[in-house]
Amino acid sequence: MNLPAEQTGDFIPWEDADAKPIIRFQGVTKKFGDFTAIDNLSLDIYEREFFALLGPSGCGKTTLMRMLAGFETPTSGEIMLDGQNIAPVPPNKRPVNMMFQSYALFPHLTLADNIAFGLKRSDMPKSEIAGRVDEMLSLVQLSKFGSRKPHQISGGQRQRVALARALAKSPKLLLLDEPLAALDKKLREETQFELMDIQEKLGTTFVIVTHDQEEAMTVASRVAVMDHGQLVQVATPEQIYEFPNSRYVADFIGDVNLIEGAAKSVTKDAAVISWAEGLPDINAAAPEGLAKGDNCCFAIRPEKVSISAEKPTDAANALPGKVLDIGYLGNMSTYHVELGNGQIIKAQVANQRRLSRRAYTWDDQVWVSFTATAGLVLSA
Amino acid sequence: MFNPRRLFLILVPYSWLFFLFLVPFGIVLKISLSDAALSIPPYTPQFDPEGGWAAIRELFSGFDLENFIWLSEDNLYWKAYLSSVWIALVSVLLTLLVGYPIAYAMARSSEEWRPTLLMLVILPFWTSFLIRVYAWIGILGSNGYLNQLLLWSGVIDEPLVILNTNWAVYIGIVYTYLPFMVLPIYATLEKLDGDLLEAAEDLGCSRFQAFWLVTVPLSRPGIIAGCFLVFIPVVGEFVIPSLLGGSKTLMIGKILWDEFFSNRDWPVASAVAVVLLLILIIPIILFQRQQQRAQEAEQ
C-alpha cells in the first residue's frame, strides 16, 4: 500500500528505520478527572516535518499539542524531545513555541514589541534583537507595520504577526493551533501556501492542529487522524485519502460512498461482495486478512464513479439507479443516484464544457460504474 | 436640525447637572463672597427678590474676596488641604495594595464563584456607612477587640494606641473605599484573555514576569479608575477622620464642618468648599480624559 517515493517526495524519514524522531510520544495517557483525553498514544514526529493532527473537536488533538507546549503534563507515559523527557520542563524553558488560535497578541504592545517579547526573555544580546525583529517582520511581509498596535491591523495581518512572534526565537518545534480558522476561505487558502513556503524556508518542524481536513491535506507532510484520544491513522495525505484504513478515516477525509456488505468469495487479489438482494455483487481488490463471509464495507470516492445512460460493457461494476439530486459546484457536478434498494451513490463529474445542456436530469434512469481497483474494501 | 426627542434626551442629564450641581455651586459661591453676620441665614448681603435691579446691584457691590484672602493668610487651611491630599494619596496606595490581590483572586476564581465573591465585596454597602465606621471604634480602641486578641495571644504586652491616630483613619478609609478599588480592577482582569498569559509563558516568561508584563499593563485602566474613585472622595472625607482620627488628624472635611457648625461662619466654610472643589477638578478632568482614552482604545 505504500506509494513509491516519487509520489510522496523524497522526504520520508518515517520510513527510514535509522532516522531519529525529534518528538516521541511513548504510551502517553492524559486524564482530566474521569475523562480520558489521550489514551495510551505513541507517535514519532521527525525533524523538518509539517505534521498535522486532524480530528473532530474533543478528539484530543488540542490536548496533545498542549502537552508539547508544556501547558499540560501527561498522566502517564513519556514525551521525548530530541531524546530528552520534557515532562518536567516548564513551558517557558522549552525550545517550543506556539501560535495560538486566538493569536494572543499583546494588545498593549506594538507589533515589533510583540515579536521582540520572546527575544527579550532569551539570552540574545540587546543589540541583535532589533535586527531579528526586522527580519521576522519582513518574513511575513509586514515590515512597514512594526510600530502599529494589534487592533490597527487586519485579521490576516494579525495571523502573520502571531506566526512571526512564534518563530522569532527559532524554536526546534513550532505548534500551530487552528492557525487559519479565523480567516475567510480565500485568505485561508493563500495563507496555507505561505505557511508551507515559510516552513520549507526555515526547516523548522511544524505541528499543526486542525479540524479542517482540506487544510491538513494541503499543508502537511503527514496527517494523524485522531478519534477519542487515539490515533486512527498516521500517513501522508495521499495515503490517507486513497488508502484509508477504516470507515472512520474514509468518512472523515473527503466525500465517500460507503456500502455495507459481506465477502461472498475471496481470492488472493480479488473479492466479491454481496450487499443487496437483486443487485449485482461488487468486484473489488481484496485487502489482506479478509476471509469469506466477513462483514465488510466497500468505500469509493465520488470522483471515481462514472455515470452513463447506457449500461457500460467494459466496467467491472455497473449498477442501475435513478438520478435523485444534482449538485452544481461550478467546476464539477455531484449526482446523487438512488439504487434499487435505496442506497444512494454519489458520483462526481467534472464540468469540462460550459453548461449548455445536461446529459442527465432528475429522475433519469442511469448506470453508475467503477473499476475493480477504484474502491477499497474496509473491514475495520 | 431640530429633533424634539433628541432635545429631550439631552435635556434630562443637563437639567440634572444644572439644578443639582451648578445651581447649588452658584449658591455656595455666592455665600463664599459674602460676609458673616449675626442673622438668619448668617451672612450679608442678602438678596431681596422684590427690590428689582437696584437690589441685584446692591448684592454684587456687597461681594468681596475677603474670605479667600483669609484662607490664604491662615496657614491652618493650606496645611489641612495638603494633609488631606497626602492622606488621600497614601490611602489610594494602601487601597490599591489590598484591593489588587482581592480583584485578582476574584477574577481567577472559578466562574460559578464569581457572583458570590462580587456580592461579598458589595455586601458592606447594605449597612449604614456610619454604623460600620462606628464599629471600628469598638475594634481599634485600647480595650477593643483587636488589642484584646493581641494581648491574649501574647504578641504584645501593652495595648496599642491605634484609635484617634492617622493609622485608624487609614484603616477606616481602606475598609470603606475598598470596593471602589476592587470593582474596576476586577472588571478589567475578568476580561483578560487567558491565552495572553499562556503566550507570555510560551515565549519564555516566568509566571511572575507574565503577571508583571501582561496582566498589570492590561489592567491599568481599572487601576487608574479605582485610584481616582478612591482619591476624589477621600480628599473631602469628613466622617472617618472625625470618628476615628485624633486631634492631630488634619483634614479639610473636618475644618469645613467646624466652620459651618461650630463657628457658624458660613462664608468662610463656603470658601473652603469652593477651593476644595477647584483642587479636585484637576484630578476629575484627568480621570475623565483617561476614561475617554480607554474607551477609544477599546474601539
XYZ file of C-alpha atoms in Angstrom:
679
model
C 0.000 0.000 0.000
C 2.996 2.304 0.286
C 3.274 4.740 -2.520
C 6.580 4.952 -4.364
C 8.941 7.667 -3.181
C 8.500 9.929 -6.203
C 4.847 10.366 -5.338
C 5.428 11.480 -1.769
C 8.564 13.474 -2.479
C 11.974 12.447 -1.288
C 11.317 13.469 2.284
C 10.190 10.262 4.022
C 12.117 9.950 7.288
C 9.274 7.929 8.845
C 10.140 5.042 6.537
C 13.816 5.178 7.425
C 14.462 2.817 10.330
C 17.634 4.733 11.321
C 16.044 8.181 11.418
C 15.736 9.602 14.911
C 12.453 11.326 15.670
C 12.554 14.836 17.138
C 9.400 14.066 19.118
C 8.413 10.719 20.506
C 5.199 10.050 22.391
C 5.541 6.805 24.292
C 2.376 5.314 25.724
C 1.068 8.741 26.689
C -2.222 8.925 28.577
C -3.862 12.112 29.779
C -6.897 12.102 32.039
C -9.000 15.023 33.213
C -10.820 13.513 36.161
C -12.757 10.575 34.739
C -12.385 11.748 31.164
C -9.558 10.196 29.146
C -8.427 12.827 26.653
C -5.426 10.882 25.347
C -5.468 7.112 25.534
C -2.111 5.289 25.548
C -0.836 7.039 22.454
C 2.523 6.506 20.767
C 3.738 8.637 17.896
C 7.004 9.724 16.266
C 7.434 13.061 14.546
C 10.600 13.773 12.574
C 12.673 16.871 12.067
C 11.550 19.232 9.268
C 8.157 17.581 9.149
C 4.953 19.538 8.715
C 2.782 17.288 10.818
C -0.994 17.689 11.084
C -3.182 16.477 13.924
C -6.642 16.151 12.476
C -9.895 15.230 14.119
C -13.282 16.459 15.286
C -13.491 18.673 18.364
C -12.948 16.712 21.540
C -10.773 14.076 19.896
C -7.744 15.053 21.976
C -5.677 16.827 19.321
C -5.507 20.086 21.274
C -4.562 18.255 24.476
C -1.765 16.510 22.591
C -0.425 19.844 21.423
C -0.761 21.499 24.811
C 1.342 18.690 26.235
C 4.043 19.537 23.704
C 3.875 23.204 24.699
C 4.029 22.281 28.371
C 0.622 23.556 29.449
C -0.498 20.016 30.297
C 1.535 17.148 31.686
C 0.817 13.549 30.741
C -0.890 11.403 33.385
C 1.366 8.546 32.323
C 3.842 7.834 29.549
C 6.729 9.888 28.227
C 7.154 12.680 25.730
C 10.691 12.916 24.381
C 12.013 15.965 22.570
C 15.385 15.319 20.966
C 15.768 12.252 23.143
C 15.004 14.094 26.390
C 11.921 13.617 28.518
C 10.287 17.046 28.588
C 7.593 16.305 31.162
C 9.399 18.214 33.982
C 10.349 21.191 31.767
C 8.016 24.190 32.223
C 6.651 25.912 29.097
C 8.981 28.908 29.395
C 12.059 26.677 29.303
C 11.090 24.551 26.281
C 12.576 25.164 22.835
C 8.993 25.014 21.604
C 6.794 27.926 20.595
C 3.129 28.035 19.899
C 0.886 30.072 17.669
C -2.484 30.412 19.380
C -5.838 30.097 17.689
C -6.811 33.491 19.104
C -3.315 34.718 18.080
C -2.938 36.022 21.671
C -1.112 39.152 20.528
C -0.418 41.527 23.405
C -2.826 44.406 22.777
C -0.739 46.925 24.712
C 2.418 46.338 22.660
C 3.311 47.293 19.098
C 3.817 44.544 16.538
C 7.598 44.954 16.828
C 7.401 44.684 20.613
C 5.164 41.647 20.304
C 7.777 39.934 18.158
C 10.601 41.114 20.441
C 8.745 39.867 23.537
C 10.215 36.373 23.470
C 13.644 37.556 22.337
C 13.908 39.869 25.344
C 13.376 36.856 27.611
C 16.107 34.901 25.831
C 19.855 35.347 26.113
C 20.015 37.180 22.786
C 22.114 40.368 23.171
C 20.037 43.537 23.086
C 21.853 44.863 20.038
C 20.724 41.909 17.933
C 17.060 41.971 18.890
C 16.046 44.865 16.620
C 17.653 43.169 13.629
C 15.890 39.899 14.346
C 12.545 41.691 14.694
C 13.037 43.362 11.304
C 13.965 40.014 9.791
C 10.772 38.405 11.156
C 8.601 41.329 10.044
C 9.942 41.047 6.508
C 9.488 37.268 6.547
C 5.741 37.826 6.980
C 5.735 40.923 4.749
C 4.793 43.391 7.455
C 7.999 45.487 7.506
C 6.099 48.769 7.411
C 3.751 47.873 10.247
C 6.197 47.398 13.128
C 5.032 50.414 15.097
C 1.319 49.619 14.856
C -0.745 48.074 17.623
C -2.599 44.785 17.019
C -6.024 46.474 16.881
C -4.844 48.649 13.998
C -4.264 45.793 11.544
C -6.482 43.258 9.780
C -7.171 39.688 10.880
C -4.885 38.250 8.210
C -2.057 40.538 9.281
C -2.577 39.609 12.918
C -2.284 35.974 11.962
C 1.084 36.692 10.327
C 2.340 38.636 13.339
C 1.403 35.711 15.570
C 3.406 33.437 13.274
C 6.393 35.788 13.264
C 6.315 36.081 17.048
C 6.225 32.314 17.474
C 9.111 31.856 15.032
C 11.290 34.692 16.337
C 13.105 32.545 18.898
C 13.921 29.912 16.244
C 12.177 27.121 18.154
C 13.010 23.490 17.449
C 9.318 22.893 17.163
C 6.502 25.233 16.213
C 2.970 24.404 17.291
C 0.065 25.892 15.367
C -3.365 25.689 16.979
C -6.033 26.045 14.286
C -3.905 28.842 12.805
C -6.209 29.691 9.918
C -9.621 29.079 11.470
C -10.400 32.783 11.869
C -9.639 33.697 8.252
C -12.117 33.693 5.378
C -11.845 30.934 2.797
C -9.857 32.741 0.125
C -7.337 34.210 2.546
C -7.082 30.836 4.255
C -6.064 29.112 1.039
C -3.433 31.740 0.256
C -2.099 31.547 3.778
C -1.811 27.767 3.618
C 0.716 28.076 0.827
C 2.502 30.892 2.623
C 2.813 28.680 5.696
C 4.298 25.882 3.585
C 6.795 28.266 1.984
C 7.895 29.588 5.353
C 8.203 26.097 6.786
C 10.290 24.965 3.838
C 12.477 28.069 4.037
C 13.193 27.760 7.758
C 13.220 23.971 8.014
C 11.537 24.163 11.413
C 9.393 21.221 12.460
C 5.748 22.316 12.418
C 2.902 20.562 14.207
C -0.488 21.911 13.207
C -3.787 21.132 14.886
C -6.841 21.457 12.713
C -10.345 20.147 12.243
C -10.282 21.192 8.591
C -9.278 18.143 6.559
C -8.579 20.165 3.426
C -6.129 22.325 5.356
C -4.373 19.278 6.800
C -4.160 17.629 3.378
C -2.772 20.782 1.756
C -0.027 21.715 4.169
C 1.095 18.532 5.882
C 3.787 16.028 5.042
C 1.953 13.564 7.263
C -1.501 13.604 8.799
C -2.578 11.902 12.004
C -6.323 11.301 12.132
C -7.487 11.185 15.738
C -10.641 9.998 17.433
C -11.437 9.569 21.124
C -7.862 10.207 22.217
C -6.334 7.652 19.872
C -4.577 7.755 16.533
C -6.712 6.106 13.888
C -4.266 6.501 11.024
C -0.948 8.276 10.556
C 0.133 8.599 6.936
C 0.783 11.003 4.077
C -2.220 12.919 2.724
C -2.234 10.733 -0.414
C -2.298 7.511 1.590
C -4.957 8.818 3.954
C -7.167 9.771 1.032
C -6.620 6.816 -1.263
C -5.997 4.110 1.326
C -7.927 4.954 4.471
C -7.542 2.144 6.985
C -11.058 2.344 8.379
C -14.587 3.556 7.777
C -13.891 6.415 10.200
C -10.957 7.778 8.220
C -12.625 7.221 4.854
C -15.693 9.091 6.058
C -13.794 11.875 7.842
C -11.467 12.701 4.939
C -13.278 13.939 1.884
C -16.501 12.598 0.451
C -17.062 8.870 0.192
C -19.722 6.286 -0.662
C -19.842 3.537 1.940
C -21.582 0.299 1.013
C -22.054 -2.276 3.764
C -21.906 -5.909 2.696
C -20.287 -9.324 3.204
C -17.462 -11.081 1.393
C -19.032 -13.748 -0.822
C -15.782 -15.071 -2.201
C -12.177 -14.088 -1.601
C -9.170 -14.967 -3.737
C -5.614 -13.702 -3.466
C -6.274 -10.357 -5.049
C -9.985 -10.192 -5.767
C -13.069 -10.187 -3.616
C -16.739 -10.369 -4.463
C -19.006 -8.546 -2.093
C -22.711 -9.151 -1.916
C -24.547 -6.222 -0.464
C -28.147 -6.130 -1.653
C -30.552 -8.725 -2.978
C -31.389 -8.386 -6.634
C -28.462 -6.085 -7.347
C -25.154 -7.118 -8.897
C -22.319 -8.028 -6.495
C -19.349 -5.680 -6.263
C -15.981 -6.824 -7.610
C -13.082 -5.278 -5.776
C -9.453 -5.836 -4.849
C -9.142 -7.945 -1.721
C -7.403 -6.454 1.288
C -5.122 -8.509 3.461
C -6.861 -10.577 6.078
C -10.308 -10.587 4.532
C -11.938 -14.024 4.735
C -15.026 -15.393 3.065
C -18.172 -14.485 4.942
C -16.650 -11.497 6.747
C -18.744 -8.383 7.111
C -17.036 -5.534 5.347
C -17.564 -2.165 3.825
C -16.855 -1.059 0.292
C -15.677 2.555 0.112
C -15.411 4.526 -3.090
C -14.821 8.237 -3.713
C -17.471 10.027 -5.788
C -14.936 11.211 -8.372
C -14.064 7.575 -9.141
C -17.655 6.707 -10.009
C -18.752 7.169 -13.630
C -22.263 7.793 -14.721
C -23.831 6.829 -18.071
C -27.222 6.454 -19.691
C -26.486 3.015 -21.176
C -25.013 0.082 -19.284
C -21.254 0.234 -19.879
C -19.964 -3.012 -21.339
C -16.388 -2.897 -20.127
C -16.817 -1.839 -16.484
C -16.061 -4.286 -13.649
C -19.005 -2.936 -11.723
C -22.185 -1.347 -13.066
C -25.280 -0.634 -11.007
C -28.604 0.746 -12.226
C -30.357 3.589 -10.475
C -32.124 6.887 -10.962
C -30.927 10.449 -10.512
C -32.233 11.805 -7.231
C -30.387 15.073 -6.963
C -27.834 17.117 -8.846
C -25.468 19.461 -7.071
C -23.756 22.023 -9.273
C -20.428 23.092 -7.766
C -19.079 25.098 -10.700
C -16.019 23.076 -11.530
C -17.915 19.817 -11.145
C -21.361 18.405 -10.542
C -22.337 15.820 -7.980
C -25.075 13.377 -8.944
C -26.932 11.540 -6.215
C -28.088 8.269 -7.721
C -30.565 6.103 -5.832
C -30.087 2.374 -6.385
C -32.831 -0.236 -6.240
C -32.530 -0.871 -2.503
C -32.495 2.796 -1.574
C -28.686 3.055 -1.287
C -27.508 6.403 -2.593
C -24.304 6.607 -4.601
C -22.640 9.957 -5.171
C -20.879 10.403 -8.490
C -18.803 13.441 -9.325
C -18.355 14.526 -12.900
C -16.022 17.312 -13.965
C -17.782 20.041 -15.931
C -15.378 20.145 -18.815
C -17.726 22.062 -21.068
C -19.720 25.095 -20.221
C -23.117 24.015 -19.075
C -25.469 24.247 -22.042
C -27.341 21.015 -21.665
C -27.051 18.362 -19.028
C -26.764 14.783 -20.217
C -28.975 13.565 -17.355
C -31.594 15.246 -15.303
C -33.721 14.474 -12.281
C -35.437 11.050 -12.283
C -33.458 9.782 -15.316
C -32.532 6.094 -15.252
C -28.734 5.854 -15.293
C -25.905 3.420 -14.625
C -23.130 4.086 -12.165
C -19.929 2.190 -12.841
C -16.410 1.856 -11.480
C -13.351 -0.338 -11.936
C -12.386 -3.131 -9.548
C -9.488 -1.084 -8.113
C -11.308 2.254 -7.812
C -12.710 1.458 -4.400
C -11.430 -0.098 -1.227
C -12.728 -2.920 0.954
C -12.574 -1.941 4.614
C -13.011 -4.469 7.361
C -12.495 -2.052 10.288
C -31.990 70.046 12.642
C -34.489 70.325 15.449
C -35.367 66.975 16.912
C -37.637 67.170 19.975
C -36.822 63.635 21.087
C -33.117 64.210 20.983
C -33.533 67.542 22.748
C -35.489 65.839 25.499
C -32.839 63.156 25.905
C -30.099 65.768 26.213
C -32.267 67.899 28.484
C -32.588 65.230 31.177
C -28.890 64.913 32.117
C -28.206 68.574 31.530
C -31.049 69.780 33.733
C -29.896 67.278 36.359
C -26.437 68.805 36.242
C -27.836 72.321 36.178
C -30.240 72.024 39.106
C -28.297 69.625 41.284
C -24.746 70.755 40.610
C -24.453 74.175 39.032
C -27.234 75.937 40.981
C -26.055 74.672 44.414
C -22.484 75.533 43.476
C -23.638 79.036 42.493
C -25.304 79.407 45.905
C -22.151 78.215 47.712
C -20.016 80.579 45.591
C -22.342 83.464 46.418
C -22.122 82.744 50.154
C -18.329 82.457 49.952
C -18.223 86.042 48.610
C -20.427 87.347 51.427
C -19.585 88.410 54.979
C -20.534 86.609 58.166
C -23.336 88.231 60.164
C -25.500 87.524 63.189
C -28.685 86.867 61.316
C -30.680 84.098 59.726
C -29.151 82.986 57.405
C -25.878 84.078 58.968
C -24.358 86.223 56.200
C -24.816 89.557 54.351
C -25.652 90.858 51.858
C -28.882 89.033 51.226
C -30.854 89.118 48.045
C -34.170 90.917 48.260
C -36.332 89.399 45.474
C -38.705 92.380 45.499
C -36.040 95.045 45.135
C -35.572 94.690 41.376
C -32.389 95.849 39.624
C -31.305 98.054 42.479
C -31.291 95.040 44.835
C -29.161 92.983 42.448
C -26.683 95.828 42.043
C -26.539 96.225 45.794
C -25.966 92.487 46.188
C -22.978 92.500 43.854
C -21.459 95.565 45.428
C -21.517 93.694 48.772
C -19.344 90.848 47.390
C -15.631 90.656 48.115
C -12.821 88.091 48.202
C -12.156 88.672 51.894
C -12.819 85.026 52.824
C -10.419 83.687 50.211
C -7.730 86.093 51.372
C -8.409 84.859 54.906
C -7.894 81.261 53.775
C -4.554 82.093 52.232
C -3.362 84.008 55.287
C -4.160 81.430 57.960
C -1.804 78.510 57.398
C -4.263 76.104 59.094
C -6.211 75.930 55.868
C -3.473 75.160 53.370
C -1.938 72.716 55.856
C -5.295 70.974 56.026
C -5.567 70.896 52.225
C -2.067 69.472 51.903
C -2.630 66.966 54.670
C -5.936 65.876 53.069
C -4.266 65.330 49.695
C -1.418 63.439 51.391
C -3.782 61.218 53.387
C -5.772 60.604 50.200
C -2.619 59.628 48.284
C -1.441 57.227 50.984
C -4.964 55.786 51.210
C -5.062 55.251 47.438
C -1.767 53.372 47.625
C -2.913 51.231 50.566
C -6.283 50.512 48.951
C -4.517 49.501 45.745
C -2.155 47.184 47.627
C -5.063 45.491 49.382
C -7.569 45.704 46.550
C -5.496 44.406 43.630
C -4.885 40.940 45.091
C -8.575 40.688 46.002
C -9.641 41.633 42.473
C -7.040 39.266 41.029
C -8.180 36.355 43.171
C -11.801 37.060 42.239
C -11.009 37.147 38.528
C -9.016 33.905 38.760
C -11.638 32.033 40.778
C -13.967 29.599 39.039
C -16.837 31.158 37.182
C -19.516 29.775 39.497
C -17.941 31.503 42.495
C -17.537 34.929 40.934
C -21.088 36.259 41.508
C -20.849 35.214 45.170
C -17.490 36.906 45.651
C -18.742 40.010 43.885
C -21.702 40.006 46.248
C -19.392 39.773 49.258
C -17.467 42.819 48.091
C -20.660 44.842 47.716
C -22.328 43.443 50.845
C -20.999 46.081 53.333
C -22.924 48.748 51.415
C -26.114 47.225 52.756
C -25.299 48.503 56.235
C -25.174 52.165 57.129
C -21.758 53.653 56.457
C -21.879 55.433 59.836
C -22.536 52.228 61.757
C -19.672 50.471 60.019
C -17.248 53.259 60.903
C -18.536 53.289 64.498
C -17.885 49.552 64.664
C -14.202 50.258 64.056
C -14.096 52.288 67.276
C -15.038 49.112 69.107
C -12.371 47.148 67.272
C -9.468 49.619 67.418
C -9.928 51.128 70.910
C -7.347 50.416 73.666
C -9.831 47.914 75.143
C -11.075 46.989 71.705
C -11.281 43.528 70.154
C -8.008 43.888 68.269
C -5.986 44.763 71.401
C -7.749 42.051 73.401
C -6.861 39.485 70.776
C -3.225 40.597 70.556
C -2.848 40.703 74.364
C -4.470 37.305 74.739
C -2.249 35.735 72.075
C 0.821 37.304 73.697
C 2.002 39.255 70.669
C 2.022 42.478 72.705
C 2.230 43.285 76.410
C 0.578 46.678 76.353
C -2.420 47.767 74.299
C -1.543 49.508 71.044
C -2.747 53.048 70.567
C -4.477 52.944 67.205
C -7.730 54.759 67.699
C -7.541 58.546 67.344
C -4.385 58.353 65.231
C -3.828 58.591 61.473
C -3.486 54.799 61.454
C -7.120 54.436 62.418
C -8.051 56.898 59.677
C -6.148 54.841 57.086
C -7.754 51.628 58.306
C -11.190 53.210 58.124
C -10.591 54.636 54.664
C -9.131 51.433 53.213
C -12.026 49.465 54.669
C -14.682 51.860 53.395
C -13.319 52.557 49.941
C -12.008 49.090 49.078
C -14.964 48.180 46.815
C -14.327 51.277 44.689
C -10.829 49.950 44.014
C -11.711 46.265 43.692
C -14.622 46.560 41.269
C -12.967 48.461 38.380
C -9.797 46.356 38.635
C -11.865 43.167 38.723
C -13.738 44.334 35.629
C -10.507 44.654 33.632
C -8.931 41.467 34.988
C -12.034 39.430 34.301
C -11.881 40.386 30.616
C -8.213 39.398 30.395
C -7.717 36.634 27.840
C -6.023 33.617 29.457
C -4.312 32.859 26.136
C -2.212 36.002 26.595
C -0.678 34.653 29.795
C -0.015 31.289 28.191
C 1.541 33.059 25.216
C 3.800 35.030 27.577
C 4.875 31.825 29.294
C 5.364 30.121 25.953
C 7.669 32.973 24.928
C 9.881 32.480 27.962
C 8.275 34.408 30.829
C 8.077 33.024 34.333
C 4.652 33.247 35.968
C 5.663 36.438 37.769
C 7.093 38.053 34.622
C 3.902 37.218 32.757
C 1.921 38.904 35.530
C 4.135 41.984 35.525
C 4.470 42.331 31.743
C 0.965 41.347 30.660
C -1.589 41.315 33.482
C -0.572 44.584 35.140
C -0.339 46.698 31.953
C -3.656 45.334 30.703
C -5.398 46.092 34.000
C -4.084 49.666 34.017
C -7.418 51.273 33.032
C -9.001 49.554 36.054
C -6.172 50.618 38.353
C -6.442 54.237 37.220
C -10.240 54.263 37.554
C -10.016 52.720 41.027
C -7.384 55.222 42.161
C -9.497 58.187 41.120
C -12.659 56.719 42.611
C -10.855 56.470 45.949
C -8.802 59.671 45.782
C -11.569 62.118 44.932
C -13.978 61.350 47.812
C -11.206 60.721 50.350
C -9.775 64.250 49.957
C -13.053 65.691 51.245
C -13.753 62.859 53.695
C -15.230 64.037 57.000
C -16.869 61.166 58.867
C -13.864 58.830 59.073
C -11.288 61.374 60.342
C -13.743 62.840 62.850
C -14.771 59.456 64.256
C -11.510 57.509 64.075
C -8.877 60.258 63.818
C -7.395 62.193 66.706
C -6.927 65.884 67.310
C -3.778 65.783 65.208
C -5.552 64.382 62.161
C -5.895 67.392 59.931
C -8.363 67.042 57.083
C -10.181 69.701 55.190
C -13.551 67.958 55.603
C -13.243 68.332 59.337
C -12.311 72.036 59.034
C -15.302 72.577 56.802
C -17.612 71.009 59.365
C -16.154 73.076 62.168
C -16.517 76.309 60.208
C -20.130 75.550 59.383
C -21.403 74.160 62.650
C -19.021 75.299 65.401
C -18.087 78.779 64.158
C -21.283 79.283 62.175
C -19.102 81.127 59.678
C -20.894 80.114 56.521
C -18.967 82.412 54.183
C -15.556 81.020 55.242
C -16.910 77.447 55.141
C -18.212 78.092 51.623
C -14.848 79.495 50.573
C -13.205 76.321 51.923
C -15.638 74.238 49.846
C -15.042 76.274 46.689
C -11.252 75.873 46.975
C -11.667 72.135 47.666
C -13.718 71.810 44.511
C -11.075 73.655 42.499
C -8.393 71.317 43.875
C -10.473 68.262 42.958
C -11.424 69.487 39.499
C -7.896 68.795 38.230
C -7.933 65.049 39.056
C -11.558 64.820 37.906
C -10.631 66.230 34.484
C -7.624 63.914 34.306
C -9.897 60.995 35.207
C -12.407 61.827 32.506
C -9.710 62.179 29.875
C -8.299 58.829 30.875
C -11.737 57.208 30.662
C -12.212 58.696 27.213
C -8.864 57.413 26.062
C -9.610 53.949 27.425
C -12.893 53.941 25.529
C -11.210 54.997 22.303
C -8.596 52.280 22.707
C -11.335 49.684 23.015
C -12.992 50.703 19.761
